[in-house]
PDB file of C-alpha atoms and ligand atoms in Angstrom:
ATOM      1  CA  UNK X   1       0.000   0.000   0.000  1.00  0.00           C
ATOM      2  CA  UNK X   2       1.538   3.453  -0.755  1.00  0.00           C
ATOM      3  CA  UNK X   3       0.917   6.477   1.651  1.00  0.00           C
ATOM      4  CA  UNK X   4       1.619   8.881  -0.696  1.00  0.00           C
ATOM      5  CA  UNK X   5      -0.186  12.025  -1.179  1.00  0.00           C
ATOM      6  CA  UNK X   6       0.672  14.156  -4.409  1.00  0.00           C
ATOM      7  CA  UNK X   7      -0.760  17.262  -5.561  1.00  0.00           C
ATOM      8  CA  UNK X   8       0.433  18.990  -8.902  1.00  0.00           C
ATOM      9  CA  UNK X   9      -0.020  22.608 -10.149  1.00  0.00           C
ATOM     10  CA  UNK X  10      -4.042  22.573  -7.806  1.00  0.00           C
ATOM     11  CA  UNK X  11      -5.823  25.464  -7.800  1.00  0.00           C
ATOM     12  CA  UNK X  12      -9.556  26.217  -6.257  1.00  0.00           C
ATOM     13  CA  UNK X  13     -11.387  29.013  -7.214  1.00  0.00           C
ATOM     14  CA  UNK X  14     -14.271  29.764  -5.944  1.00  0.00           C
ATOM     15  CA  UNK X  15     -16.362  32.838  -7.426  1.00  0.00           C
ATOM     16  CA  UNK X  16     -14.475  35.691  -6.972  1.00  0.00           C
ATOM     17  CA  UNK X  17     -11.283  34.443  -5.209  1.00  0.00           C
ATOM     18  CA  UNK X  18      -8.437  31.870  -5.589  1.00  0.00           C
ATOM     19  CA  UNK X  19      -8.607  29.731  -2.307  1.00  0.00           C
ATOM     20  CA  UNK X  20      -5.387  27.631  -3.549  1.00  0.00           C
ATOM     21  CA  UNK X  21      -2.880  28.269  -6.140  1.00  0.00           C
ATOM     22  CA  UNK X  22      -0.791  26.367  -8.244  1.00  0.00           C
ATOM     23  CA  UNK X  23       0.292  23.609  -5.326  1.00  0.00           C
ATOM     24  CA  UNK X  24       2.729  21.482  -6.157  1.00  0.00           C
ATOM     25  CA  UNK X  25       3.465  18.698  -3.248  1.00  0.00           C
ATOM     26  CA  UNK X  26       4.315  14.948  -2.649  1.00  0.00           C
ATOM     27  CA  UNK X  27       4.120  13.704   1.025  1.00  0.00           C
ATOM     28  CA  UNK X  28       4.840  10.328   2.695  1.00  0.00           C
ATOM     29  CA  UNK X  29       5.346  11.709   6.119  1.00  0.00           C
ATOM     30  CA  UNK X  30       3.627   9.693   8.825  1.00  0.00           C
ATOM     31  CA  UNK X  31       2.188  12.684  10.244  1.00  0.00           C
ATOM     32  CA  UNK X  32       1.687  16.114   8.456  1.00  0.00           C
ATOM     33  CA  UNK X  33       0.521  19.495  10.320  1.00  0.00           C
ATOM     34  CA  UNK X  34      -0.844  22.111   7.989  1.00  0.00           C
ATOM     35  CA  UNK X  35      -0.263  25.635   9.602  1.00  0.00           C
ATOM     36  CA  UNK X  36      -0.732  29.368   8.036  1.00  0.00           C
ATOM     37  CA  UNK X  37      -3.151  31.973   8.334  1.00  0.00           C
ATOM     38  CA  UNK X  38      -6.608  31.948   8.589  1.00  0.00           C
ATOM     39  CA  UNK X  39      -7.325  32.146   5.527  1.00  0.00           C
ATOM     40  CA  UNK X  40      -4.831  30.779   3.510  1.00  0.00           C
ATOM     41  CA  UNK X  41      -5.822  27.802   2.103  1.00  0.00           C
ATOM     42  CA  UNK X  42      -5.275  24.965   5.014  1.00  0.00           C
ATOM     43  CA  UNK X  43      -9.178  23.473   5.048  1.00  0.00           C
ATOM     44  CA  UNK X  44      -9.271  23.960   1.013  1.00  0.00           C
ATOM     45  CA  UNK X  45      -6.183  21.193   0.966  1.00  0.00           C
ATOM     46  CA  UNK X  46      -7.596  19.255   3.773  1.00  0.00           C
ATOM     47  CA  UNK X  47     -10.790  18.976   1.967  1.00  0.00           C
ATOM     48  CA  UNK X  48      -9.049  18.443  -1.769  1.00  0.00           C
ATOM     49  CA  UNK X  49      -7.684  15.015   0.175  1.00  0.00           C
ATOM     50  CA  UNK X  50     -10.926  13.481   0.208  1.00  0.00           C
ATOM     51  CA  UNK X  51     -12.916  15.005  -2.745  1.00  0.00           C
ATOM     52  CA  UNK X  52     -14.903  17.165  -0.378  1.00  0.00           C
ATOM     53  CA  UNK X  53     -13.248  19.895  -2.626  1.00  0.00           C
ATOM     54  CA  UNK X  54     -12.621  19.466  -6.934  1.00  0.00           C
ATOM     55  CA  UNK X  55      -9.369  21.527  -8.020  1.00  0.00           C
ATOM     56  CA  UNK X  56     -10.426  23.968 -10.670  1.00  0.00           C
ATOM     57  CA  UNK X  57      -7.358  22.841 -12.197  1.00  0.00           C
ATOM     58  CA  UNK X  58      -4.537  20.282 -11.618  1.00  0.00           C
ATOM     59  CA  UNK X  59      -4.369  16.708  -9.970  1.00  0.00           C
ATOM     60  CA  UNK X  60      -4.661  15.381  -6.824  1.00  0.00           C
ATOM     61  CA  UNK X  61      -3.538  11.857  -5.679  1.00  0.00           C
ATOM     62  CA  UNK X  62      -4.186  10.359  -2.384  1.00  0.00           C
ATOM     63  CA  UNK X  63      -2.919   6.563  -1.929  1.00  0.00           C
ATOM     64  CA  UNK X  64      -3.062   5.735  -5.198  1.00  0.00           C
ATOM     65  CA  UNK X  65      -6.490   7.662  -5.926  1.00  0.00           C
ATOM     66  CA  UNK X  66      -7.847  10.216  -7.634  1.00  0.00           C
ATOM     67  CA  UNK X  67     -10.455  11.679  -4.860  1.00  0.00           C
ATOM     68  CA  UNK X  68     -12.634  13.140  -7.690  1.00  0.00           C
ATOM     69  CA  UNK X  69     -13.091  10.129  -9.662  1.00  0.00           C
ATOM     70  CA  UNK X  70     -12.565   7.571  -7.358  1.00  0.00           C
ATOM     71  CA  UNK X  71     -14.028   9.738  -4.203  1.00  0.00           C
ATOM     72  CA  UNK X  72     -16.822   6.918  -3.096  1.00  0.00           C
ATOM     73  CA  UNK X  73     -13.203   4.560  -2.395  1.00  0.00           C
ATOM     74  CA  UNK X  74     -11.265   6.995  -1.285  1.00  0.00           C
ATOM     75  CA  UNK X  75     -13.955   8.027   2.109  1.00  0.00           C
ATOM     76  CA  UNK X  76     -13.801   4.163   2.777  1.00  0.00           C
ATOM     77  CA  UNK X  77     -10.090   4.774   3.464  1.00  0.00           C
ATOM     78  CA  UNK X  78     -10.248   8.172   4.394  1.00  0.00           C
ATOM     79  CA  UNK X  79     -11.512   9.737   8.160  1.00  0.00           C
ATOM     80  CA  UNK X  80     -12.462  13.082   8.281  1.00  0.00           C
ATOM     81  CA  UNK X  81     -12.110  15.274  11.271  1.00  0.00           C
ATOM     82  CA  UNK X  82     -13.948  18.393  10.951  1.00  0.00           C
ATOM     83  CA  UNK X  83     -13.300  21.797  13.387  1.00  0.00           C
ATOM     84  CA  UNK X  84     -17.314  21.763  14.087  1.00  0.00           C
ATOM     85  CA  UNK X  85     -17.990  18.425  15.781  1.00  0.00           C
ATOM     86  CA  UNK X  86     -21.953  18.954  15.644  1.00  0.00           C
ATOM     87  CA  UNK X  87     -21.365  19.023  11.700  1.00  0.00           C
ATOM     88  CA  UNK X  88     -20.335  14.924  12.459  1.00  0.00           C
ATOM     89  CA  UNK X  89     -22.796  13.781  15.165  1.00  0.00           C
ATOM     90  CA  UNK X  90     -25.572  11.549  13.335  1.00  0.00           C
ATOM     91  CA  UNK X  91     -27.190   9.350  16.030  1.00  0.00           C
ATOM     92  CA  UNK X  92     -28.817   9.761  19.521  1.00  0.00           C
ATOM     93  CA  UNK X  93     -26.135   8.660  21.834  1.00  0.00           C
ATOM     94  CA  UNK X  94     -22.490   8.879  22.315  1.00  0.00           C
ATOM     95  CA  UNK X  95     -22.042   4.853  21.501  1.00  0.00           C
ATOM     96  CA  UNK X  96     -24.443   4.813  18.712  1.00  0.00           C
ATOM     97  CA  UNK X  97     -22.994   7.803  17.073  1.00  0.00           C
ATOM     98  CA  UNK X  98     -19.473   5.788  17.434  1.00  0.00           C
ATOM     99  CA  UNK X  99     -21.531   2.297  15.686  1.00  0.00           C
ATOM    100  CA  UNK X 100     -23.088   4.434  12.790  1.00  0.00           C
ATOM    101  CA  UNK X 101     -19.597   4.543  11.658  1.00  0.00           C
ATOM    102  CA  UNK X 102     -19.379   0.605  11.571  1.00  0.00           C
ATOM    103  CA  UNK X 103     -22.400   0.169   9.938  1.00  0.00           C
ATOM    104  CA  UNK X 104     -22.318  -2.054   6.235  1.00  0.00           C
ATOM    105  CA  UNK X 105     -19.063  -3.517   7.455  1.00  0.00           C
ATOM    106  CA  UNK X 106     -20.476  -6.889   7.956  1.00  0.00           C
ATOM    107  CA  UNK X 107     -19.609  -6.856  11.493  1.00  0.00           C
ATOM    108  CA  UNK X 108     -21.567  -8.680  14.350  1.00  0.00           C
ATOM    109  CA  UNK X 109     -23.377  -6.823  16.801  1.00  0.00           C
ATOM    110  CA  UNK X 110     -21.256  -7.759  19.765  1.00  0.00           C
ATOM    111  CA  UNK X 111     -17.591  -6.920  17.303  1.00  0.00           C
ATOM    112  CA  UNK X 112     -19.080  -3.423  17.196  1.00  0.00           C
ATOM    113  CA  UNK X 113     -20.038  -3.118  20.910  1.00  0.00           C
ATOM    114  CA  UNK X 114     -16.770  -4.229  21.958  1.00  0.00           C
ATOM    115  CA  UNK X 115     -14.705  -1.859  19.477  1.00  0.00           C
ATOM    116  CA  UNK X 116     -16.762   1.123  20.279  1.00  0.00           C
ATOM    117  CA  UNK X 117     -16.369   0.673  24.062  1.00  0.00           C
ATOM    118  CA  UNK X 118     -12.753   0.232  23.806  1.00  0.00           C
ATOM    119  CA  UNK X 119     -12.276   3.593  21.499  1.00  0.00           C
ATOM    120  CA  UNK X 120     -14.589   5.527  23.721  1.00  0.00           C
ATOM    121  CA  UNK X 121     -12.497   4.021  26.754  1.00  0.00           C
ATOM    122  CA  UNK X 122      -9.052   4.964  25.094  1.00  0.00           C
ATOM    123  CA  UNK X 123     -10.350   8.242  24.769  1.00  0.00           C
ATOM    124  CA  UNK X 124     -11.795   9.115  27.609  1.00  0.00           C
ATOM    125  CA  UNK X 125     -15.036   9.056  26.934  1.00  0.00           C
ATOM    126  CA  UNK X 126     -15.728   5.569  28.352  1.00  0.00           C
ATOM    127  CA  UNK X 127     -18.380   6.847  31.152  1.00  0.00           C
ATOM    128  CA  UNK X 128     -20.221   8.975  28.401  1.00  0.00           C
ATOM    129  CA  UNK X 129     -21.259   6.140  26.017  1.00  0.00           C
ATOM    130  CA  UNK X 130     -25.461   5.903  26.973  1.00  0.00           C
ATOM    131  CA  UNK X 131     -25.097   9.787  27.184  1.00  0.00           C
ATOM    132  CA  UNK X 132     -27.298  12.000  24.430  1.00  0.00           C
ATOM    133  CA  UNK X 133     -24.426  13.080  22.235  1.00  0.00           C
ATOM    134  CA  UNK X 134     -26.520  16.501  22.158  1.00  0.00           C
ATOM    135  CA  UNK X 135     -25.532  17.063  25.985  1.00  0.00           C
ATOM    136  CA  UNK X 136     -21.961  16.359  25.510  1.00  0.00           C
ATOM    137  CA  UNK X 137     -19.864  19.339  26.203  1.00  0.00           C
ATOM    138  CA  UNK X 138     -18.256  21.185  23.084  1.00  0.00           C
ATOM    139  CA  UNK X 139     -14.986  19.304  23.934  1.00  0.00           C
ATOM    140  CA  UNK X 140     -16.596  16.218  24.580  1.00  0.00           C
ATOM    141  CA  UNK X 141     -18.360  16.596  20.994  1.00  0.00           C
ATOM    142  CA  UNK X 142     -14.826  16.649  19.538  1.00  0.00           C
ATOM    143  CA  UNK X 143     -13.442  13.746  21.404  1.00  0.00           C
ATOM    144  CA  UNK X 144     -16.636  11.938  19.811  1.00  0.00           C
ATOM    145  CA  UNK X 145     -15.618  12.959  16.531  1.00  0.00           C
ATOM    146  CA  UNK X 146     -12.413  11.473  16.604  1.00  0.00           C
ATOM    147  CA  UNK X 147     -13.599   8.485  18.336  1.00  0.00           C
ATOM    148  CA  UNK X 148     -16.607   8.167  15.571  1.00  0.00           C
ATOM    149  CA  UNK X 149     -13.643   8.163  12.836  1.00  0.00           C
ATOM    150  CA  UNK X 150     -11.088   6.223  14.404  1.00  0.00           C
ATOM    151  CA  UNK X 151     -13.341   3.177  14.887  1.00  0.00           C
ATOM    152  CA  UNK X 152     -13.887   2.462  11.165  1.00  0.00           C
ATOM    153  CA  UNK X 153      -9.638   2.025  11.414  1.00  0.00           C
ATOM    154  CA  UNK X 154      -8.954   4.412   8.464  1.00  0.00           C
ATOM    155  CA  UNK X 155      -5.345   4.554   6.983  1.00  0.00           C
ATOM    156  CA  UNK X 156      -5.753   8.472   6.383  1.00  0.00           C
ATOM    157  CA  UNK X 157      -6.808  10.682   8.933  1.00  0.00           C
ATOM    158  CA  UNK X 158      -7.237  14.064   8.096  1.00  0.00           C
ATOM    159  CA  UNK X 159      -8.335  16.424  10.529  1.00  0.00           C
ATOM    160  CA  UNK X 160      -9.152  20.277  10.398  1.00  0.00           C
ATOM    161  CA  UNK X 161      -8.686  22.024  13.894  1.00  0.00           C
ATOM    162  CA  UNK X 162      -9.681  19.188  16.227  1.00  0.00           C
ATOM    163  CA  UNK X 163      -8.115  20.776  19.226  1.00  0.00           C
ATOM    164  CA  UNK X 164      -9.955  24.353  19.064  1.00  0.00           C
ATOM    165  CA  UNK X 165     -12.595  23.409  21.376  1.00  0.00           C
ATOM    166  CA  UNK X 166     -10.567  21.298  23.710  1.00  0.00           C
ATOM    167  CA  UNK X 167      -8.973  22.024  27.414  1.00  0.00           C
ATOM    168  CA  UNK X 168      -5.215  21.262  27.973  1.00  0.00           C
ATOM    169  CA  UNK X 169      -5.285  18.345  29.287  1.00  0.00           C
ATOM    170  CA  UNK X 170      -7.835  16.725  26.585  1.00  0.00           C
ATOM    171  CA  UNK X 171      -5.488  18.726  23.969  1.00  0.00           C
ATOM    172  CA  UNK X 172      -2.804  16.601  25.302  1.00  0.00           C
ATOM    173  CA  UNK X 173      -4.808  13.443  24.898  1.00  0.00           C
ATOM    174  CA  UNK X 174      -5.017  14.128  21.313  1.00  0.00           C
ATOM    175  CA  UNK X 175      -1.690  14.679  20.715  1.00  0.00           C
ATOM    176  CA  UNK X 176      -0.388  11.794  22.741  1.00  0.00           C
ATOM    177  CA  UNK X 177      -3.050  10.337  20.524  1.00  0.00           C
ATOM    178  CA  UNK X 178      -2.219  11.122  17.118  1.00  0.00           C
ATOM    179  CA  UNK X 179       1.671  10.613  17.923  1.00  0.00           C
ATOM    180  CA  UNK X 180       0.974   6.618  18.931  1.00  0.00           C
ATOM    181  CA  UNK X 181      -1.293   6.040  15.433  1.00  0.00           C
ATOM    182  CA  UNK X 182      -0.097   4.003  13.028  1.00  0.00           C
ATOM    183  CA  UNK X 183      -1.476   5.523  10.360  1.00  0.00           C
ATOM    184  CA  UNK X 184      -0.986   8.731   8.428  1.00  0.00           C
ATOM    185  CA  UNK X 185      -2.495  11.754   9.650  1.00  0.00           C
ATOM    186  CA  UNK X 186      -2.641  15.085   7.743  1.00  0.00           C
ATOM    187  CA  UNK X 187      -3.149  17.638  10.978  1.00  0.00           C
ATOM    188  CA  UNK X 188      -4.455  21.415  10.294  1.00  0.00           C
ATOM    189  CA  UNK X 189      -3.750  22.990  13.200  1.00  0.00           C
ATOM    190  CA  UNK X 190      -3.177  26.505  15.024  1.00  0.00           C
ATOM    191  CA  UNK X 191      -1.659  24.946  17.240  1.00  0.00           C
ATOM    192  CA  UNK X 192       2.201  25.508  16.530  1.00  0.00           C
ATOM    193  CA  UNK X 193       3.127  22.909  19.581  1.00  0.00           C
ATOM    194  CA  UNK X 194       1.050  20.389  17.706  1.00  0.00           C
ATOM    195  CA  UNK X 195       2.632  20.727  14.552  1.00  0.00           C
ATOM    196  CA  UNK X 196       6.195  20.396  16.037  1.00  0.00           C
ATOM    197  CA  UNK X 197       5.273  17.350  17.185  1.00  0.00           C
ATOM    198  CA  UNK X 198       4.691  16.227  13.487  1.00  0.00           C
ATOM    199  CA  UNK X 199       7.661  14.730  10.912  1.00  0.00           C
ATOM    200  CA  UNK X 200       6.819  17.527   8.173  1.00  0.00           C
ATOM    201  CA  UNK X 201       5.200  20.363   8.214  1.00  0.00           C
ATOM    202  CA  UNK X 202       3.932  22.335   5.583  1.00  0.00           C
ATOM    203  CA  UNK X 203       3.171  26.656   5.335  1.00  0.00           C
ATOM    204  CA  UNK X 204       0.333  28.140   3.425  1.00  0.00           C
ATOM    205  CA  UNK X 205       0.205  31.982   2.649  1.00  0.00           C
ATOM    206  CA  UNK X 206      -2.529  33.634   0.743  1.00  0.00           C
ATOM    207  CA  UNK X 207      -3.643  30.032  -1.143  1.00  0.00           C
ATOM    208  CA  UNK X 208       0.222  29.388  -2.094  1.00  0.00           C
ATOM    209  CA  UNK X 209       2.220  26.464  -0.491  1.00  0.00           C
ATOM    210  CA  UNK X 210       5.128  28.714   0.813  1.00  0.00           C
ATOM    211  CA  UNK X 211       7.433  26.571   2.694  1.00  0.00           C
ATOM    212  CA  UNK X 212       7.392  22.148   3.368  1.00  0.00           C
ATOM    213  CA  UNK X 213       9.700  20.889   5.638  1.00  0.00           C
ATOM    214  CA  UNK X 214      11.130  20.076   9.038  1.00  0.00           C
ATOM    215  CA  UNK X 215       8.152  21.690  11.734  1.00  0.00           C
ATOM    216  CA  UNK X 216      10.397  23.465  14.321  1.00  0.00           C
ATOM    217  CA  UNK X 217      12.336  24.982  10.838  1.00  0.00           C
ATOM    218  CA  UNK X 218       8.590  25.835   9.067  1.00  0.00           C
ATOM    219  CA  UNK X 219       7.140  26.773  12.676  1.00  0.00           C
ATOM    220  CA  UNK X 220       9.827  29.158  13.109  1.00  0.00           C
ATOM    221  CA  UNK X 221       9.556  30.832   9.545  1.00  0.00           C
ATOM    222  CA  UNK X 222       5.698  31.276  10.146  1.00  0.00           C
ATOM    223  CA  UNK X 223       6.287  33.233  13.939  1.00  0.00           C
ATOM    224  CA  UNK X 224       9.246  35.436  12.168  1.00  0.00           C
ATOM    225  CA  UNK X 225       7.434  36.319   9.112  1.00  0.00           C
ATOM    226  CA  UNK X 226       3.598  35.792   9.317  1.00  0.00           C
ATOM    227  CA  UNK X 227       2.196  35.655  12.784  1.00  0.00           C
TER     228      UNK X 227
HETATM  229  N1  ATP Q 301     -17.112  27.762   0.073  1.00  0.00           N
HETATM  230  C1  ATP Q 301     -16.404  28.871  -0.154  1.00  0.00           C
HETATM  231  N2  ATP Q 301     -16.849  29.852  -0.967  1.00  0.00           N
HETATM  232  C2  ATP Q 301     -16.130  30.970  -1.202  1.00  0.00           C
HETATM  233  N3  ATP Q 301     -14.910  31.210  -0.674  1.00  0.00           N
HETATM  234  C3  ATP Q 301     -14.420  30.273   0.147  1.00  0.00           C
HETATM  235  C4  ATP Q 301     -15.115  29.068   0.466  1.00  0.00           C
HETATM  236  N4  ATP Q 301     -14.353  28.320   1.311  1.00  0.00           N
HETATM  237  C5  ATP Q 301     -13.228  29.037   1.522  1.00  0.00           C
HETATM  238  N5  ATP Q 301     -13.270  30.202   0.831  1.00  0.00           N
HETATM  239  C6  ATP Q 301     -12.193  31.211   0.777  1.00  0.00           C
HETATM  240  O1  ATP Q 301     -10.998  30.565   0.394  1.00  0.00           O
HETATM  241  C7  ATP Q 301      -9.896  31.068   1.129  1.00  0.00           C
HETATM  242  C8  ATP Q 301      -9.198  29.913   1.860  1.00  0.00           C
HETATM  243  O2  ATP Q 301     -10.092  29.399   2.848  1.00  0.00           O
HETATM  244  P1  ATP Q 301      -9.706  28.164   3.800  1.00  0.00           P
HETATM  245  O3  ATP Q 301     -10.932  27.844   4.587  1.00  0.00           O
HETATM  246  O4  ATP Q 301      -9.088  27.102   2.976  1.00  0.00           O
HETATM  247  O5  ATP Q 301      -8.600  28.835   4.725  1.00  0.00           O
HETATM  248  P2  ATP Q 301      -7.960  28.332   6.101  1.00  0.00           P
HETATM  249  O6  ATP Q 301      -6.486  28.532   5.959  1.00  0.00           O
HETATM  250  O7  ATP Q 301      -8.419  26.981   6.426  1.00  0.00           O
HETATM  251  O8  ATP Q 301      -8.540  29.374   7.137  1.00  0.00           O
HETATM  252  P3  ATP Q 301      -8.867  29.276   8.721  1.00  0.00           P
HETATM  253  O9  ATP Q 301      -7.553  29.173   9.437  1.00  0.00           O
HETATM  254  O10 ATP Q 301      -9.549  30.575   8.983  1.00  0.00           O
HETATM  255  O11 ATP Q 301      -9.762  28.088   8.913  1.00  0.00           O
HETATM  256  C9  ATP Q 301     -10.447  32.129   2.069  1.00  0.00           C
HETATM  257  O12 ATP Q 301     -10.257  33.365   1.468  1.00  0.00           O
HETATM  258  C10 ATP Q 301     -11.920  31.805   2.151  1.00  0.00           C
HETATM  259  O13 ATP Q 301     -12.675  32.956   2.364  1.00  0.00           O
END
């Protein structure tokens, strides 16, 4: 299985601005932050990885696929975090929100009771599962999130802002988190400590791909120049 992701000369217009231009890219990194402005581009890649966004022009390649033609594949294989966890929560309680994510996967009912306890447990939600996802707190909603895309095991995770809503200690949860995962995560984050804590990091200005490379080095090039 590859683990490449590859982008080449993408750019997204929308009506009457350029959200991304002309990226150029190829990543194998086991974990990627996105940083930059707001702004400049960081959800419009995020969501290019997945086919929730088309390039107006130029191709996109994510493990082998092309996410516009081959999109309905590619979301098998590809979890998506979004910044607003209420965007994500489909079902009544904390534990079947978490089994929605199971369902078609020809598992038996007591397989998908045991995985979803055991994610909600390794993420601290484990007291929470008969809980109305509704009353969750806007923390808690994230941690659901993540738990509702982590227990379909996918080998991309790609997550926009998951920390904004979350309190230092459940911050550090998630980043003790992402660092044990075996697979590849593409992180868009604010958060600059997160992103050191990735293998590559990558800087967008303005819709242009401005630096790729070691975090503390790209980290440290954002603070000087843009922040
Ligand atoms: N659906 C849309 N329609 C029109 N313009 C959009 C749309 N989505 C994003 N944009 C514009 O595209 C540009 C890039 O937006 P994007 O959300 O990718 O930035 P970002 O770096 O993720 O920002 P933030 O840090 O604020 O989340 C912005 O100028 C934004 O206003």
């Amino acid at each position: 299985m590859t683990r490449e992701i590859s982008l080449s000369g993408v750019s997204v217009d929308y009506e009457n601005r350029r959200a991304l231009i002309d990226v150029t890219t190829r990543l194998d990194a086991h974990r990627i932050a996105v940083i930059g402005a707001n702004g400049s581009g960081k959800s419009t890649f995020a969501r290019l990885l997945n086919g929730l966004e088309t390039p107006t022009s130029g191709t996109v390649s994510v493990h082998g696929l092309d996410p516009v033609r081959q999109g309905k594949q590619l979301r098998r294989r590809v979890g998506f975090i979004f910044t607003n966890p209420d965007a994500q929560i489909v079902m009544p309680t904390v534990a079947e929100d978490v089994a929605f994510s199971l369902r078609g996967r020809g598992l038996s009912k007591s397989e998908i009771a045991e995985r979803v306890a055991s994610v909600l447990a390794d993420n601290g939600l484990g007291d929470h599962a008969d809980a109305p996802a509704h009353s969750l707190s806007g923390g808690q909603k994230q941690l659901l999130a993540i738990c509702s895309v982590l227990v379909s095991e996918p080998e991309l995770l790609v997550a926009d802002e998951p920390t904004t809503l979350l309190d230092a200690a459940n911050t550090r949860r998630i980043a003790d988190l992402f660092a044990r995962l075996p697979q590849q995560i593409v992180l868009v984050t604010h958060n600059l400590r997160l992103a050191e804590r990735c293998d590559v990091a990558l800087l967008f200005e303005g819709g242009r791909l401005v630096e790729q490379g070691e975090p503390t080095d790209v980290v440290g090039r954002y603070e000087r120049e843009f922040a």
